[in-house]
Structures are given as structure tokens and as C-alpha cells.
Short mmCIF file of C-alpha atoms in Angstrom, two decimals:
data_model
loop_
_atom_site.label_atom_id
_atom_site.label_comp_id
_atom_site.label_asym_id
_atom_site.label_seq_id
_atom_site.Cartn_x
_atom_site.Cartn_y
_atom_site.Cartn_z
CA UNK A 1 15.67 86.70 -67.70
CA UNK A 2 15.90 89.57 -64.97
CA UNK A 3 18.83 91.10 -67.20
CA UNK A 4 18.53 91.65 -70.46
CA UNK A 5 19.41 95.55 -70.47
CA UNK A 6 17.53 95.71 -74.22
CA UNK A 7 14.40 94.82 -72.29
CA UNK A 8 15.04 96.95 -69.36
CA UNK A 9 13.95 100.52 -68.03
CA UNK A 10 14.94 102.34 -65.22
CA UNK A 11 11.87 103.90 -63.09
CA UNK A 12 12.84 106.83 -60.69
CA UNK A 13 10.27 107.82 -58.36
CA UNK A 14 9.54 111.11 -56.22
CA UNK A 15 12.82 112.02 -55.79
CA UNK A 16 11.78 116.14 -55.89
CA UNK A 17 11.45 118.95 -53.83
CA UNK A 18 8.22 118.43 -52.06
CA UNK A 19 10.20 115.02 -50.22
CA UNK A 20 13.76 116.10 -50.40
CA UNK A 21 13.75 120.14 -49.99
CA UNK A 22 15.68 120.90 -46.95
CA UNK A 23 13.28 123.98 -46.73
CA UNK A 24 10.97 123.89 -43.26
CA UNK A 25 8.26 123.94 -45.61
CA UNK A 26 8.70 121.28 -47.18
CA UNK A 27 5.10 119.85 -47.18
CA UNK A 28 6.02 116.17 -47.28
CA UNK A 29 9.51 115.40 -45.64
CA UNK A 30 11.29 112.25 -46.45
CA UNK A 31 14.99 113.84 -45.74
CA UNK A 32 16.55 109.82 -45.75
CA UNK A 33 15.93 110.41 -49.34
CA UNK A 34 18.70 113.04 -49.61
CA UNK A 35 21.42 110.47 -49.08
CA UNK A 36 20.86 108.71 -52.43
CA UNK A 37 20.39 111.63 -54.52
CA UNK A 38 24.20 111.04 -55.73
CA UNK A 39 24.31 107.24 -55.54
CA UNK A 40 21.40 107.55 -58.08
CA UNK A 41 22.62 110.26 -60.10
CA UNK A 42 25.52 107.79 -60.37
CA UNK A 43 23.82 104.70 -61.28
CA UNK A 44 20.99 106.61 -64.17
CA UNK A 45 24.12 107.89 -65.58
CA UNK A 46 26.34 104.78 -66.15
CA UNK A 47 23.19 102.99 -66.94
CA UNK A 48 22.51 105.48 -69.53
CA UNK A 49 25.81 104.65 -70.93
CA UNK A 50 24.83 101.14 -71.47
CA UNK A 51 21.44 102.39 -73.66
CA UNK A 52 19.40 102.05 -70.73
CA UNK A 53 16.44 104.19 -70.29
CA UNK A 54 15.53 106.27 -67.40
CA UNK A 55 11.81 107.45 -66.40
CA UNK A 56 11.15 110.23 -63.86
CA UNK A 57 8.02 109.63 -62.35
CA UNK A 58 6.92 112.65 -60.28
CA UNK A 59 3.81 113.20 -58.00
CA UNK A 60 1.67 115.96 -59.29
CA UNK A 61 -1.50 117.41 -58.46
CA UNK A 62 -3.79 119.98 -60.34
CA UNK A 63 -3.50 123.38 -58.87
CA UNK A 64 -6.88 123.65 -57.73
CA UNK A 65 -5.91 120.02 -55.75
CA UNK A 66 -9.20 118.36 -56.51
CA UNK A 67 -7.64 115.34 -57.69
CA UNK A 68 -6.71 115.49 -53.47
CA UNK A 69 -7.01 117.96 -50.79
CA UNK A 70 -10.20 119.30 -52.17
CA UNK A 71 -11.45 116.34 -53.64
CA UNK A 72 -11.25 112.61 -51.78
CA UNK A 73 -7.91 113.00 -49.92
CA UNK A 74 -5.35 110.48 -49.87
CA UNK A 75 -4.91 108.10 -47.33
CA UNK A 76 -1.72 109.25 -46.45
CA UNK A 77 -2.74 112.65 -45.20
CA UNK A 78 -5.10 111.25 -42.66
CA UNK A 79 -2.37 108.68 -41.11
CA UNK A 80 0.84 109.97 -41.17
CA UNK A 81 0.51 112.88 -38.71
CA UNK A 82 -0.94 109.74 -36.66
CA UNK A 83 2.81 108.31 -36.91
CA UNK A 84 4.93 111.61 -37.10
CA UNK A 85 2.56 114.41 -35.62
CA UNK A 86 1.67 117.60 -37.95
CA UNK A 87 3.15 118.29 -41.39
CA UNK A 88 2.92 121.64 -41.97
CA UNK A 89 2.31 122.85 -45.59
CA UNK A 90 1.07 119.10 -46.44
CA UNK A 91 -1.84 121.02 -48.58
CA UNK A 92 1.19 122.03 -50.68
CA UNK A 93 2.59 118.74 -51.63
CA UNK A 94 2.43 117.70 -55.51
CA UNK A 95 0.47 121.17 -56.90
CA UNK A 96 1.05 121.68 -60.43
CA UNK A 97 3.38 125.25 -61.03
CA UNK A 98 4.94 124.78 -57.39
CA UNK A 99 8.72 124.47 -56.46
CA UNK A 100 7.79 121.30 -54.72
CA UNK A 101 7.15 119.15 -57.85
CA UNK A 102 11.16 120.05 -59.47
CA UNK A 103 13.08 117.13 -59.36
CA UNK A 104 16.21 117.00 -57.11
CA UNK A 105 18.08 114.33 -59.37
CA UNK A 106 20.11 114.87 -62.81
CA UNK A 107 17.82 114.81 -65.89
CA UNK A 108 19.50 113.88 -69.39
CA UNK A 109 17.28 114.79 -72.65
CA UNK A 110 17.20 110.97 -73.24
CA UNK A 111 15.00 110.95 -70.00
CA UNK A 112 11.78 110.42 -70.00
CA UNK A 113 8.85 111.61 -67.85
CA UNK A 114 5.68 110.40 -65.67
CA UNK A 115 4.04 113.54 -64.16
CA UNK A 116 0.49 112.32 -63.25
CA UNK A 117 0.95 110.07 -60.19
CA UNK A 118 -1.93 111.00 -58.05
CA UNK A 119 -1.35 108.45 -55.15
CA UNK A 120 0.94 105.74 -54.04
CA UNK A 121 1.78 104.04 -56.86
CA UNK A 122 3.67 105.21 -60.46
CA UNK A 123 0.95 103.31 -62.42
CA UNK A 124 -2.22 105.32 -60.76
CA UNK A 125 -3.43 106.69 -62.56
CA UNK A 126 -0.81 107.56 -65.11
CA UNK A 127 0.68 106.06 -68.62
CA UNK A 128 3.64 104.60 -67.05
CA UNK A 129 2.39 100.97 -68.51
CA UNK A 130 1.30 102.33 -71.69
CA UNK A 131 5.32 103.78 -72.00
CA UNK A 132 6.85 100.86 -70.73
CA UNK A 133 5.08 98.73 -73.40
CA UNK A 134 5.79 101.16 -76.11
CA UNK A 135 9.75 100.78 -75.11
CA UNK A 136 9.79 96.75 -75.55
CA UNK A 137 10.35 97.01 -71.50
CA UNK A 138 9.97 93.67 -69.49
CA UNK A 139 12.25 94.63 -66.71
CA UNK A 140 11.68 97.32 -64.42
CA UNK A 141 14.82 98.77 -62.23
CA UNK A 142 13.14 100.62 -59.65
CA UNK A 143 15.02 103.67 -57.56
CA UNK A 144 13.69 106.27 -55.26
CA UNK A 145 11.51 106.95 -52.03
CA UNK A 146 10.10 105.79 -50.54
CA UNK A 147 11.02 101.28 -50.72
CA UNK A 148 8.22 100.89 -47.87
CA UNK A 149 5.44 103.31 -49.72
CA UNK A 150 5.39 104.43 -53.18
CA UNK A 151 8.45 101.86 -54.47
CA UNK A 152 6.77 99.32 -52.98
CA UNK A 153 3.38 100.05 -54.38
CA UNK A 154 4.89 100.17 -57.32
CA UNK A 155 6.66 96.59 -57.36
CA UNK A 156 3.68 95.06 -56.55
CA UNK A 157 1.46 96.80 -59.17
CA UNK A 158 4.83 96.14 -61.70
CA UNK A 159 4.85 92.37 -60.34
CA UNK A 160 1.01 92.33 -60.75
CA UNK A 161 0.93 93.46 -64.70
CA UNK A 162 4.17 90.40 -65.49
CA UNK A 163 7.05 93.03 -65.15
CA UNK A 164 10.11 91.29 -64.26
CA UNK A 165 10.61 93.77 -61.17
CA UNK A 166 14.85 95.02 -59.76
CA UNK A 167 15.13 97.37 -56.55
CA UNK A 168 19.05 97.92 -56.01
CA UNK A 169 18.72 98.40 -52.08
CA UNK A 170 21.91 100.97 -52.41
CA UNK A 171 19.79 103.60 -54.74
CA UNK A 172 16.21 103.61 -52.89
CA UNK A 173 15.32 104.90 -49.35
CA UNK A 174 12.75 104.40 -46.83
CA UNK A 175 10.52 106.20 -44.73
CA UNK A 176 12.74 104.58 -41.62
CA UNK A 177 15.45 102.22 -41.72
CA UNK A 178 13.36 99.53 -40.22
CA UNK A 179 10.48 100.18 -42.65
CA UNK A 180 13.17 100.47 -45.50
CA UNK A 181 14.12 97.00 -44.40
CA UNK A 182 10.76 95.69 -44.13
CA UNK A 183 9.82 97.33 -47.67
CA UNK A 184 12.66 95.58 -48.97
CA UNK A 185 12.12 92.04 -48.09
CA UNK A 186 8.82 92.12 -48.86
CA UNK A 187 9.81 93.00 -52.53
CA UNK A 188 12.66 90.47 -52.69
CA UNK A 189 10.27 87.50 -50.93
CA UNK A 190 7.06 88.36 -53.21
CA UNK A 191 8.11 90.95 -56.40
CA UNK A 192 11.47 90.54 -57.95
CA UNK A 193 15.44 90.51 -57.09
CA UNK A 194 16.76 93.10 -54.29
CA UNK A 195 20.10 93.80 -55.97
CA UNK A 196 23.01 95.97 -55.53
CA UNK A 197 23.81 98.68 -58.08
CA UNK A 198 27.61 97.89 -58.94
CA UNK A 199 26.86 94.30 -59.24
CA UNK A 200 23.68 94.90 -61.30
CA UNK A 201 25.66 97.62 -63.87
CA UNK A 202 28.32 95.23 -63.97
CA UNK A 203 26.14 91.98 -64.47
CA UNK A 204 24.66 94.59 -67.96
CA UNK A 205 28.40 95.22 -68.96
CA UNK A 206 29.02 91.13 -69.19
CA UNK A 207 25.90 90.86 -70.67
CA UNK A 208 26.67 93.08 -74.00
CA UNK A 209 30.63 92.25 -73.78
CA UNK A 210 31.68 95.11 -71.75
CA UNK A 211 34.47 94.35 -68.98
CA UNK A 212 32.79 95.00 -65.61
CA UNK A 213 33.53 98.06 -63.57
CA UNK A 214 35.62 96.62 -61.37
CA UNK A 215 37.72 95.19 -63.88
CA UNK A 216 38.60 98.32 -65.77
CA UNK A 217 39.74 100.14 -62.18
#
């Protein structure tokens, strides 16, 4: 039931500028994301070659960042300078019309895009569940940054609403390795299947008749 590739949509989260710039003012650095930038290019493109469709979700903010900074800010900006120290430029992160909200991965014109996540989660408060619905989707194959924040928050909001939920460990990143860890096996104990990515392309392939990857090498 976890894969069925007709029912199934890839969501990438967060993986732009204002996490993965290698600029010191980047205003919210999560640089463990850079090392999956081309594992996930890889793995949106072959799974676009099976039909499978691939959402963007990106965090955005209003310009005049009353939706945060200048409204009720997130909980996020209060404790993790408690954790890391100071983030310079923080105020920066997710406005609307910055360089911070371009996305670092490949985008094909079959993509599709969430640009309202205001928090955490890809759900809040965006249409992300009104899309997936309109798609037939029933599976949700999540990649990005962070698995121990905004991935996470997003499996259990997916698992929450009866999505069948897919995190291929190999294609998201955490804040730390121990939190990625910890992010992880929470999801695979309580949310859905921790997977890897060859095994999961190649477990679609067998599913429509297609000789797995490894075969055709």
C-alpha cells in the first residue's frame, strides 16, 4: 500500500538559499543540507521519469514580516540561538522578493509549488493538502531539511490527515547527525517507512514492469 507510484507525490522541503547559501549571511544556516542537494536532484529526476510528481515547498514570509518577526515570532527564533548562539541576519529568513527564498535544487516545469509555509510544518498554513488531494495522492515521499524539524513536522501532520508517509534517509538532512538520527526513528517508529532511495525507485520500476536500476547497469 506504501507504493503505488500512481498514488504517490514527492514533497521537497526548504531546500533554498536562506538554509543552504554558503553566503555569511545566510540568515538561517543548515549547511548539512548542502550534501543532498545532488542525491535529491538525482532521485526528483528519475522519479519524474516514472510519472511521479514533485512539490517544492518553500518557506516564505510577507515582506513587511508580519506573518513573523513583526508579528508573533516563531518559536524557533527565540530557541535556537539558545542551542547555537546568534544568527545573524535571522530577520532576513523567508521575506518575500529576497535571494534567500530561491531554491537551491533542480526545478522541472512538471514541478509544482508550495510557497506559503509560515512555520514548521509544509501544511501551516498553506494548500499543500488541498494539492495533494486534487492529485489522487495517498503517499507522501518526503525529502529535504531539516528530518528532526520541518520534515518531521511534516510526517506527523501527513501521518495525522491518513497520508501513507516515505522519508528515504539518503535524500533528507538534519539539523545534527544525532538529531537527524533521532528525527528519523521517530518517523519510522510512529509515521511511515524510513527507506532508501535506490531501493524505493527500484521497488516503483517493479511495480509498473520496469527492470530495476540495478538490473539494467
Amino acid at each position: 500500500m506504501y507504493f503505488d507510484p500512481s498514488e504517490t507525490a514527492i514533497v521537497s522541503i526548504d531546500m533554498h538559499e536562506g538554509h543552504l547559501s554558503e553566503s555569511p549571511d545566510c540568515p538561517c544556516p543548515a549547511p548539512r543540507g548542502r550534501q543532498v542537494i545532488d542525491a535529491i536532484n538525482d532521485f526528483h529526476r528519475e522519479a519524474r521519469g516514472l510519472g511521479i510528481p514533485v512539490i517544492h515547498v518553500v518557506s516564505a514570509l510577507r515582506p513587511s514580516g508580519i506573518d513573523d518577526v513583526r508579528g508573533t515570532p516563531a518559536a524557533w527564533r527565540i530557541t535556537m540561538p539558545e542551542y547555537f548562539g546568534p544568527i545573524p541576519g535571522a530577520n532576513e529568513h523567508g521575506l518575500e522578493g529576497t535571494e534567500w527564498t530561491n531554491l537551491r535544487t533542480e526545478v522541472d516545469p512538471r514541478d509544482e509549488f508550495v510557497r506559503t509555509k509560515r512555520r514548521l510544518s509544509a501544511f501551516y498554513p498553506t494548500d499543500l493538502d488541498f494539492l495533494l488531494r486534487q492529485m489522487g495522492v495517498k503517499t507522501i515521499v518526503f525529502t529535504g531539511i531539516n528530518a528532526d524539524c520541518c520534515v518531521l513536522n511534516s510526517a506527523f501532520e501527513a501521518s495525522n490527515m491518513n497520508y501513507r508517509v516515505l522519508v528515504p534517509r539518503d535524500v533528507v538532512a538534519g539539523t545534527e547527525p544525532d538529531l537527524e538520527e533521532a528525527g528519523l526513528s521517530i518517523i519510522s517508529l510512529f509515521l511511515g517507512l524510513v527507506v532508501d532511495s535506490r531501493g524505493l525507485l527500484d521497488t516503483w520500476r517493479a511495480s509498473i514492469g520496469m527492470k530495476s536500476d540495478s538490473a539494467m547497469v
